[in-house]
mmCIF file of C-alpha atoms and ligand atoms in Angstrom:
data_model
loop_
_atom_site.group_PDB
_atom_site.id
_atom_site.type_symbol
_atom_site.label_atom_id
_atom_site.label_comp_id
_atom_site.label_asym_id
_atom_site.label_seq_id
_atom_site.Cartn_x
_atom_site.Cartn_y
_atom_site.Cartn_z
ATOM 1 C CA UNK B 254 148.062 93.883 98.543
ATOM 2 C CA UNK B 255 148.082 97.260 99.957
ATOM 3 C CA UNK B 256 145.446 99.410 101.185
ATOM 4 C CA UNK B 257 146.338 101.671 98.186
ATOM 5 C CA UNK B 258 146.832 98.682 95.886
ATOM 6 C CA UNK B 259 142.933 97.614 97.013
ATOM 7 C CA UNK B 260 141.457 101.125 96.325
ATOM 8 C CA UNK B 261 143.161 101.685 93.377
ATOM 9 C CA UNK B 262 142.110 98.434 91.264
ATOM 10 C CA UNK B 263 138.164 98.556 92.979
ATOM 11 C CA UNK B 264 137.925 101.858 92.279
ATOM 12 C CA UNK B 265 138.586 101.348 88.645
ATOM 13 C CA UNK B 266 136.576 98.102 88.423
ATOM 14 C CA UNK B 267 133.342 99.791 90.516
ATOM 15 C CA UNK B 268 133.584 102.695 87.719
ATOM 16 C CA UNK B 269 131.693 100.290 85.646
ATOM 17 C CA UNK B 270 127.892 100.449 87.584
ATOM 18 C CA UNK B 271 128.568 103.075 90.504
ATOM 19 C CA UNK B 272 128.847 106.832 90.437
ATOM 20 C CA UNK B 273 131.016 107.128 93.506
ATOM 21 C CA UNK B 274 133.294 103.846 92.896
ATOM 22 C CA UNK B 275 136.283 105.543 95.601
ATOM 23 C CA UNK B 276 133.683 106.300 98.062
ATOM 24 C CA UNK B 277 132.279 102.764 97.584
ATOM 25 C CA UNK B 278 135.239 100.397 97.852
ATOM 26 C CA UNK B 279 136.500 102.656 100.609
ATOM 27 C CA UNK B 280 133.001 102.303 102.728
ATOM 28 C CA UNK B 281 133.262 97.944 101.898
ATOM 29 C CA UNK B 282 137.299 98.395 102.705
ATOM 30 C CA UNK B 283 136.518 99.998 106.330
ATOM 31 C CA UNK B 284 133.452 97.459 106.796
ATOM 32 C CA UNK B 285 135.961 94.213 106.046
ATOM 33 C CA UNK B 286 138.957 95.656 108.277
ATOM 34 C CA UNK B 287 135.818 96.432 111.283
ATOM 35 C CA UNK B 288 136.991 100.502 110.896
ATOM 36 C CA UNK B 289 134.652 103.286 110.641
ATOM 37 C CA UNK B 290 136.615 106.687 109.701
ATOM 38 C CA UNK B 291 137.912 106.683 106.330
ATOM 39 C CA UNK B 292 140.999 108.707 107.460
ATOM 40 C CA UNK B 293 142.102 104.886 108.504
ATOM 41 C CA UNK B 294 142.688 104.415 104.721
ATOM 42 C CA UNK B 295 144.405 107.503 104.047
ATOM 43 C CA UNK B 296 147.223 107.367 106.803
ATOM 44 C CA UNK B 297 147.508 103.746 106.173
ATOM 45 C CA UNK B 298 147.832 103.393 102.675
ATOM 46 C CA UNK B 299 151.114 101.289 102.221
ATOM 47 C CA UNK B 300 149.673 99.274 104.998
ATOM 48 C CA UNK B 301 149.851 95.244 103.345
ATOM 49 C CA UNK B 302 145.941 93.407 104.051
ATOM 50 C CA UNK B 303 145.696 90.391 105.307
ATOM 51 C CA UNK B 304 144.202 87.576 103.730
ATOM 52 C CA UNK B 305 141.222 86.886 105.351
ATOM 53 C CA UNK B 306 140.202 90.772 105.311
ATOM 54 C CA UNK B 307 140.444 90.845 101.524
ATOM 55 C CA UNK B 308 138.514 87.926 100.655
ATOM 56 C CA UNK B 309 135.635 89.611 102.930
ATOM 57 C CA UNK B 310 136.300 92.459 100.767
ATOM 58 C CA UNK B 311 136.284 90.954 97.710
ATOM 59 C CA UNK B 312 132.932 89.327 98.453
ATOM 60 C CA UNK B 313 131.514 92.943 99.289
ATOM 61 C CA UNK B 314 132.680 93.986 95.752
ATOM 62 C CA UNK B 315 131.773 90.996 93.758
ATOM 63 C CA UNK B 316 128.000 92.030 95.621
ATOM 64 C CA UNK B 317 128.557 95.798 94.156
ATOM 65 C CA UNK B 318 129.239 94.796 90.809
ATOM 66 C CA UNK B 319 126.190 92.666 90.717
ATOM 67 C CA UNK B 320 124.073 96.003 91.405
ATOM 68 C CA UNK B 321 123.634 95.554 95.285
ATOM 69 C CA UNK B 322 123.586 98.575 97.310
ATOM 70 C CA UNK B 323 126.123 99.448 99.298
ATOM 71 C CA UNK B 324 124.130 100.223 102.260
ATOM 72 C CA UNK B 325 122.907 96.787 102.249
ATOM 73 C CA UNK B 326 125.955 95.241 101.383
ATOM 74 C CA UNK B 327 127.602 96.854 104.969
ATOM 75 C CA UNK B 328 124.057 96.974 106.515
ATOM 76 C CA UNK B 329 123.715 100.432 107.472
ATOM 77 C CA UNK B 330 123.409 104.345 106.362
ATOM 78 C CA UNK B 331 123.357 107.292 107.855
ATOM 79 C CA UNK B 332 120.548 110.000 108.078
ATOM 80 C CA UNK B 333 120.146 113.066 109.795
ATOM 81 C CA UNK B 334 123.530 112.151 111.511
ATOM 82 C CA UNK B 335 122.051 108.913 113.119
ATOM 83 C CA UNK B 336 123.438 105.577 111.880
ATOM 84 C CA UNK B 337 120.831 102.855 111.095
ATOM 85 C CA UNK B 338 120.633 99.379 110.349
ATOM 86 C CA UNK B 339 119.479 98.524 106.973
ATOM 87 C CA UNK B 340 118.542 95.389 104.986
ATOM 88 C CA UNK B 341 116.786 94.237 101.211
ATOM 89 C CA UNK B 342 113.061 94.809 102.606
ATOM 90 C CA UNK B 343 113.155 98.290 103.882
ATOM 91 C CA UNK B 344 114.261 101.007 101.983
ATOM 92 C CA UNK B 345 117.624 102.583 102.013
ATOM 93 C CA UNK B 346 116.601 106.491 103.714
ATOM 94 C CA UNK B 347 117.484 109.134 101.239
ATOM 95 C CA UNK B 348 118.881 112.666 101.626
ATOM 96 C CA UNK B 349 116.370 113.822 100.007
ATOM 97 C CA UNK B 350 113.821 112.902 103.751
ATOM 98 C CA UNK B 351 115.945 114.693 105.631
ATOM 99 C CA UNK B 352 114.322 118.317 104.505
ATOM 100 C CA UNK B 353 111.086 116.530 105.528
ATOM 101 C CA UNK B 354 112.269 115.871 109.078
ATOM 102 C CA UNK B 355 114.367 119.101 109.312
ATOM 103 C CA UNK B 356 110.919 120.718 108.764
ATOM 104 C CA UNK B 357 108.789 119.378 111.102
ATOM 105 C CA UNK B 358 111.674 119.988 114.099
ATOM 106 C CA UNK B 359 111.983 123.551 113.272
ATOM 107 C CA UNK B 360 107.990 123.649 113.415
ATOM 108 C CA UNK B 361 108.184 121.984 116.999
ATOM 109 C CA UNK B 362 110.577 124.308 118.282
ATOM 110 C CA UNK B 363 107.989 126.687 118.177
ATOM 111 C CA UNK B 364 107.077 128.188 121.576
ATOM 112 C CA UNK B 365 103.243 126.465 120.895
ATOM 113 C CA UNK B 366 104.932 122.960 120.869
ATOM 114 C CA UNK B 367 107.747 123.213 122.674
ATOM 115 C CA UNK B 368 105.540 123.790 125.917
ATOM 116 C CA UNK B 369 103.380 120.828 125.130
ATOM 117 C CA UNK B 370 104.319 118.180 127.432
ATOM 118 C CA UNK B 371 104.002 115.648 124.842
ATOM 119 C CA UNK B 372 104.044 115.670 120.805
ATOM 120 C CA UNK B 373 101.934 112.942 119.655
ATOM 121 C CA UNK B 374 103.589 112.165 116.247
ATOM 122 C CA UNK B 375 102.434 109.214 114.016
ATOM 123 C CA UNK B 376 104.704 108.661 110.867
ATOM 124 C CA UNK B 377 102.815 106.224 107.793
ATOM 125 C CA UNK B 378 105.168 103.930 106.307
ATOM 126 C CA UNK B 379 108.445 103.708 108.777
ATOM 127 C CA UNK B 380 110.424 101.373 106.341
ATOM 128 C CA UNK B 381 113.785 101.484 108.630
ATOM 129 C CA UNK B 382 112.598 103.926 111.194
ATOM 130 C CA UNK B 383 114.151 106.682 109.386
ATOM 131 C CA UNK B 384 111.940 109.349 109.849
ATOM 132 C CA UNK B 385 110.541 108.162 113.094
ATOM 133 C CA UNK B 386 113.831 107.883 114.966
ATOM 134 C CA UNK B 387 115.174 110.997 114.202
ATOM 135 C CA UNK B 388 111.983 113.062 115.283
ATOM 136 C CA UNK B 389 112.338 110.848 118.676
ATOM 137 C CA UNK B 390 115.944 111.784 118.923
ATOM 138 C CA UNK B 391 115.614 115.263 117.764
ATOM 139 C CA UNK B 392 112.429 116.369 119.531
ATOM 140 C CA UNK B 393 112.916 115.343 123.022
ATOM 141 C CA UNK B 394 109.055 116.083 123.664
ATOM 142 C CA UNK B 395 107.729 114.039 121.295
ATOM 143 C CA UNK B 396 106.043 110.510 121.136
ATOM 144 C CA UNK B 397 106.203 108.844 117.658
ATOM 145 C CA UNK B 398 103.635 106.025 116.834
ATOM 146 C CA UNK B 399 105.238 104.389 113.448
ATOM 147 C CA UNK B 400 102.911 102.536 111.276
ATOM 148 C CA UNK B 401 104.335 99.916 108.123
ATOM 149 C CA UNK B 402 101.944 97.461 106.575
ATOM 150 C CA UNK B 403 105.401 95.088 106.593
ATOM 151 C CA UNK B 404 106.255 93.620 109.476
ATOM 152 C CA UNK B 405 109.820 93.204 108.171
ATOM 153 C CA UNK B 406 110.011 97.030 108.551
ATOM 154 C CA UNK B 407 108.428 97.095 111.613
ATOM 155 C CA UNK B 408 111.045 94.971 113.168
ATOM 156 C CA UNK B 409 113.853 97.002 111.622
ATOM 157 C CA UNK B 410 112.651 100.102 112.624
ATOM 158 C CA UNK B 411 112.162 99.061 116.340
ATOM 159 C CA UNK B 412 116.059 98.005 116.319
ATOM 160 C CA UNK B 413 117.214 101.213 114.970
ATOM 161 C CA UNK B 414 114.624 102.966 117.531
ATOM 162 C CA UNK B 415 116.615 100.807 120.149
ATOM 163 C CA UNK B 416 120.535 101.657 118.839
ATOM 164 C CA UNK B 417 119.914 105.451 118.814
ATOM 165 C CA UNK B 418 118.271 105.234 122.185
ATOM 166 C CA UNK B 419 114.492 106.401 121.742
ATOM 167 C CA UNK B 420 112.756 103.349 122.472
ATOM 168 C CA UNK B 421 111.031 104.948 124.830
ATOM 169 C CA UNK B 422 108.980 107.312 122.639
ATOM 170 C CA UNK B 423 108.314 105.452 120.204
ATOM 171 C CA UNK B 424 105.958 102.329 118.840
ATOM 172 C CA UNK B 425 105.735 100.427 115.729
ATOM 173 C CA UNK B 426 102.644 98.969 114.470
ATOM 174 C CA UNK B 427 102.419 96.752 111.920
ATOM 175 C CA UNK B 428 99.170 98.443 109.967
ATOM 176 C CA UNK B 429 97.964 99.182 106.815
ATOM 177 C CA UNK B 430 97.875 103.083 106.975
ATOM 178 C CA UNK B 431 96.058 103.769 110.613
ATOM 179 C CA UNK B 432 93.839 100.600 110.613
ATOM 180 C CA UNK B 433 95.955 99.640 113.675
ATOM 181 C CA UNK B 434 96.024 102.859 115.659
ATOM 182 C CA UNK B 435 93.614 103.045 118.432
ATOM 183 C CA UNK B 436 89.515 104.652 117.730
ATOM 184 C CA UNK B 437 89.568 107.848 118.315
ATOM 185 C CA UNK B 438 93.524 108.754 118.994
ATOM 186 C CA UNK B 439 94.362 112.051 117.644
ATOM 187 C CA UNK B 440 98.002 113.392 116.792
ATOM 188 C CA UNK B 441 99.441 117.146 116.288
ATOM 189 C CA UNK B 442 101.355 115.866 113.310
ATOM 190 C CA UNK B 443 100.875 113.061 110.954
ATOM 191 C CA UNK B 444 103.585 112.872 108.611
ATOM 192 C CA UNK B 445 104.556 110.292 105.503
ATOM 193 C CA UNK B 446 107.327 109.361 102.613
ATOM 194 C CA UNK B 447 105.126 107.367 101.010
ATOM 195 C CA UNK B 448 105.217 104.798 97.919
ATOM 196 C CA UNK B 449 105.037 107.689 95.213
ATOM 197 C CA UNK B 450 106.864 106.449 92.109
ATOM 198 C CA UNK B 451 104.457 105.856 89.176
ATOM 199 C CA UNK B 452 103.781 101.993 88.328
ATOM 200 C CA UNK B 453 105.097 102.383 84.348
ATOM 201 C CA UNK B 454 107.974 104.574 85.898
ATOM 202 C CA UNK B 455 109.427 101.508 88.326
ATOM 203 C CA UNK B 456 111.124 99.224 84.934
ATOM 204 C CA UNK B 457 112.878 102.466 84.280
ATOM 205 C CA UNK B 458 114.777 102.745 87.891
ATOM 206 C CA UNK B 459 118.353 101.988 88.787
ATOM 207 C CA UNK B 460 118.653 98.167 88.543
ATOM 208 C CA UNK B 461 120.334 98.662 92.175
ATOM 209 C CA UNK B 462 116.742 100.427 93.104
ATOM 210 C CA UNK B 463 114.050 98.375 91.648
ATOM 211 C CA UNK B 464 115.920 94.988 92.415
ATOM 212 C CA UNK B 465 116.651 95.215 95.445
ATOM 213 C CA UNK B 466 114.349 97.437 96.880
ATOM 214 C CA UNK B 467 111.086 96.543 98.070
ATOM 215 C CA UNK B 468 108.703 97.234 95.684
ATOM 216 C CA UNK B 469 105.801 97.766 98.387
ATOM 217 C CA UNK B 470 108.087 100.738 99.312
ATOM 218 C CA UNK B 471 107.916 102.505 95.978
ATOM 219 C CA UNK B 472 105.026 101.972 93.793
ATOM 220 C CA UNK B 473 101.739 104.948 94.126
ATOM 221 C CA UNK B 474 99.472 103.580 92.058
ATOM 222 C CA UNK B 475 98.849 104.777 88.300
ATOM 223 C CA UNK B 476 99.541 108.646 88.926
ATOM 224 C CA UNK B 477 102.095 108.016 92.315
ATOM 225 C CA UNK B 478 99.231 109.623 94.176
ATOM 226 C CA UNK B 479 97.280 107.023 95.217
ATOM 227 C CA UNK B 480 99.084 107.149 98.673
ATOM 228 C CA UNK B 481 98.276 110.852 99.518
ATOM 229 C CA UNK B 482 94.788 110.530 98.537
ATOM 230 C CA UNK B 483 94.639 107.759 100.503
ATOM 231 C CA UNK B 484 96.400 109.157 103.742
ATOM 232 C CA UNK B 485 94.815 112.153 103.608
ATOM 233 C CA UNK B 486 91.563 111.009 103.335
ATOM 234 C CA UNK B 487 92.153 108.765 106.301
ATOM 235 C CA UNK B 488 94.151 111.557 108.673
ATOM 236 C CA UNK B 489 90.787 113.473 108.819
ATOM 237 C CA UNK B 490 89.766 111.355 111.646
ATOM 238 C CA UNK B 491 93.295 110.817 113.322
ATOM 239 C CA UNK B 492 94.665 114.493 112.653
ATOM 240 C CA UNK B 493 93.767 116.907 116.127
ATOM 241 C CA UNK B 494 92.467 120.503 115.041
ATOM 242 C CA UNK B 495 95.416 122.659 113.871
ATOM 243 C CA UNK B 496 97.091 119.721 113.403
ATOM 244 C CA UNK B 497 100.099 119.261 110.504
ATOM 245 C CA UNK B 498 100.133 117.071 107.709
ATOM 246 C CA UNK B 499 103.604 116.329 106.247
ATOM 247 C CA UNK B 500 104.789 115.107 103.098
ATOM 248 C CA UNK B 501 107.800 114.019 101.206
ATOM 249 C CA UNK B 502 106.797 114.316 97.598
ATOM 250 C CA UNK B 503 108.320 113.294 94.103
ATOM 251 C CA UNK B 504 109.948 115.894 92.002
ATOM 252 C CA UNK B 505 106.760 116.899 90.238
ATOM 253 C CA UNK B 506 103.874 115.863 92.362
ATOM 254 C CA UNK B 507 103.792 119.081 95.247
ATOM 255 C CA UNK B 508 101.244 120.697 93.482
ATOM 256 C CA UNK B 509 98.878 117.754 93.215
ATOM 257 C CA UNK B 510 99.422 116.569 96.721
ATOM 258 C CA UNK B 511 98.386 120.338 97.834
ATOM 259 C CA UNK B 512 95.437 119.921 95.630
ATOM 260 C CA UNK B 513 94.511 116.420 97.727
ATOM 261 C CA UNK B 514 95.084 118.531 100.871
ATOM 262 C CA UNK B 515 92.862 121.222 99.495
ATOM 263 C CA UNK B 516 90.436 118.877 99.000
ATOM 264 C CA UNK B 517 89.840 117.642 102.331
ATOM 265 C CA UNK B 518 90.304 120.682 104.771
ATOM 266 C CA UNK B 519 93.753 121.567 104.986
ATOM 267 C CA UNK B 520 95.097 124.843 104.417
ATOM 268 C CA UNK B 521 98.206 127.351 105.145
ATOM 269 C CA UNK B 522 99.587 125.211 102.366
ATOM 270 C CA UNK B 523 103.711 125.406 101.888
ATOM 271 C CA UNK B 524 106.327 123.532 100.068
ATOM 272 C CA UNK B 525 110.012 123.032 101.139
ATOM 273 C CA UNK B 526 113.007 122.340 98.217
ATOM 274 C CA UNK B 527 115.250 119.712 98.474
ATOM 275 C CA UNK B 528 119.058 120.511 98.206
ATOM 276 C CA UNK B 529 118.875 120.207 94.384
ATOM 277 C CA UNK B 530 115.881 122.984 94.193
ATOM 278 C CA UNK B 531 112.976 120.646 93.842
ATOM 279 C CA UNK B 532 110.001 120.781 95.832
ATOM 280 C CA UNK B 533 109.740 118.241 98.090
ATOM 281 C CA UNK B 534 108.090 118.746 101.180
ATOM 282 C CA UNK B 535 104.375 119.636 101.136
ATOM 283 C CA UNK B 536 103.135 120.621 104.486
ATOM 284 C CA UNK B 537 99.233 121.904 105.717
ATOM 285 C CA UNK B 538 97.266 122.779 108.697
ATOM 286 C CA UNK B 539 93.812 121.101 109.290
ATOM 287 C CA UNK B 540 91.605 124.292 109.810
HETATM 288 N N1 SAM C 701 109.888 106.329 106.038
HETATM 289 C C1 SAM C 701 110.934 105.553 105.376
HETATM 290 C C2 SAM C 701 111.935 106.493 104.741
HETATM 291 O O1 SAM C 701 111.591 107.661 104.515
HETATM 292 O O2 SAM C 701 113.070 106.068 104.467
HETATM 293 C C3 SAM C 701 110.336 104.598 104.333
HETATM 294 C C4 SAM C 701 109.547 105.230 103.239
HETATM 295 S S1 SAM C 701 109.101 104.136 101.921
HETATM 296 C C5 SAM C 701 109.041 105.275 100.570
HETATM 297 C C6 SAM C 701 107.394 103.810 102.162
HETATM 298 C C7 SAM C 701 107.035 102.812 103.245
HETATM 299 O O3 SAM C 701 105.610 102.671 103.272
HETATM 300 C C8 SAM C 701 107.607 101.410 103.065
HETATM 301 O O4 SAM C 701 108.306 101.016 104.214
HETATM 302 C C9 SAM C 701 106.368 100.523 102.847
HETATM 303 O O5 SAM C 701 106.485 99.228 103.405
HETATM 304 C C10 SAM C 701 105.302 101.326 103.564
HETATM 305 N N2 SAM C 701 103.933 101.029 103.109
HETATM 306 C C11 SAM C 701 103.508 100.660 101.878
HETATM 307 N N3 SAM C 701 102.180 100.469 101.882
HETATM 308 C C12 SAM C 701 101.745 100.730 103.138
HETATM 309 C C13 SAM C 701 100.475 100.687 103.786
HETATM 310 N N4 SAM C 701 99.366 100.367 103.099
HETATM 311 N N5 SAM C 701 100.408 101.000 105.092
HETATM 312 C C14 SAM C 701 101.523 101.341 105.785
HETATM 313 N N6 SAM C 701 102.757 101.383 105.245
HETATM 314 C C15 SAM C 701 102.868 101.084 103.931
#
């Protein structure tokens, strides 16, 4: 079989339970011949596959018509132009964090931060280290303390901290919110994608979502809010004066979660929209 042969019969069969079934096979194609640019498919297409490489495909794709994700099937995705690792127990990072991050880096290249000789940064729930490697790798002055209540995650997101080279300012705790952070430490930012999918909403996700996704990683409670009530609560005695509180929020919860911030002190309250016009990043300043 040729390259050509290979995307044209996957890309048909994948058309059954994916939305991007070219893009797919040719991500698990690349993956089983150890290539990474997809022009390697496209100036090679009468190019005949070995044996071996297409029974390591076929295995990929017999995975992707069960439901698995691709990023776990080739263990990795990429975000904010970093590559990370990724397996079934941390989440798969989303385009739509990257307005969250994007956010908080144009906020620290404000003359007030930028002279600070460090950033203290502490991101709640680091699943695969998304959020808190690129802030490492994108603000050069920060430090970001990363806090998961799985120690799965933790693990992860220390490896990916370690590939993209910002081991050094960062740490992972394993903690349930800040229980593990030190008395009394106090950060400029505190920011969190936290579990906010409703509990009756999870049954009606993607099977390739609530299958093989951790669940600890999506469900907020009755509402979805229970995590920003909680976190704010909480980041009143972690959160320095002026600080920023950061949020990733689900398509209709912004103006709840600014309520919850409201509630306990913060103000200069302002969303951010996601590429598709939602709002999606609620940010505050603790007066
Ligand atoms: N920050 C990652 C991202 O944006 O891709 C992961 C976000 S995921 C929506 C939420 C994360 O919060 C999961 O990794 C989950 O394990 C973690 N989590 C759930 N409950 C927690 C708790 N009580 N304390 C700390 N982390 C928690």
């Amino acid at each position: 079989m040729t390259i050509r042969d290979i995307i044209i019969k996957y890309t048909e069969k994948l058309a059954e339970i994916s939305d991007t079934p070219r893009l797919d096979t040719e991500v698990m194609l690349l993956s089983a011949l150890g290539e990474e640019n997809r022009l390697y498919l496209h100036i090679n297409l009468n190019k005949e596959i070995d044996e071996e490489t297409i029974n390591k495909f076929e295995k990929m794709a017999e995975e992707r018509l069960n439901g698995r994700p691709i990023a776990y099937i080739v263990g990795n995705r990429e975000f904010m132009g970093l590559d990370f690792y990724v397996h079934e127990g941390v989440l798969i990072p989303r385009p739509d964090t990257e307005p969250l991050v994007e956010e908080i880096i144009d906020i620290c290249s404000a003359d007030e931060y930028r002279k600070k000789e460090t950033i203290d940064i502490i991101d709640i729930g680091t699943g695969s280290g998304a959020i808190t490697v690129s802030l490492a790798y994108y603000i050069k002055n920060s430090f970001v303390t990363s806090c998961d209540i799985s120690e799965y995650a933790s693990e992860i997101g220390k490896k990916n901290a370690d590939s993209n080279g910002v081991s050094e300012n960062t740490e992972f705790l394993v903690s349930d919110l800040f229980s593990s952070v030190e008395d009394g430490k106090k950060f400029d930012i505190i920011v969190s994608n936290p579990p906010y999918i409703r509990k009756d909403v999870i049954e009606t996700l993607h099977t390739q979502v609530k299958d093989y996704e951790p669940y600890n990683a999506l469900e907020g409670g009755e509402d979805g809010l229970d995590f920003y009530r909680r976190i704010t609560a909480d980041s009143i005695d972690y959160i320095k004066d002026g600080g920023i509180l950061a949020y990733e929020v689900g398509h209709d919860q912004a103006e709840d979660v600014s309520e919850i911030m409201k509630g306990y002190g913060y103000g200069k309250i302002y969303t951010k929209k996601d590429i598709q016009g939602i709002d999606r990043v609620v940010i505050g300043t603790k007066l």
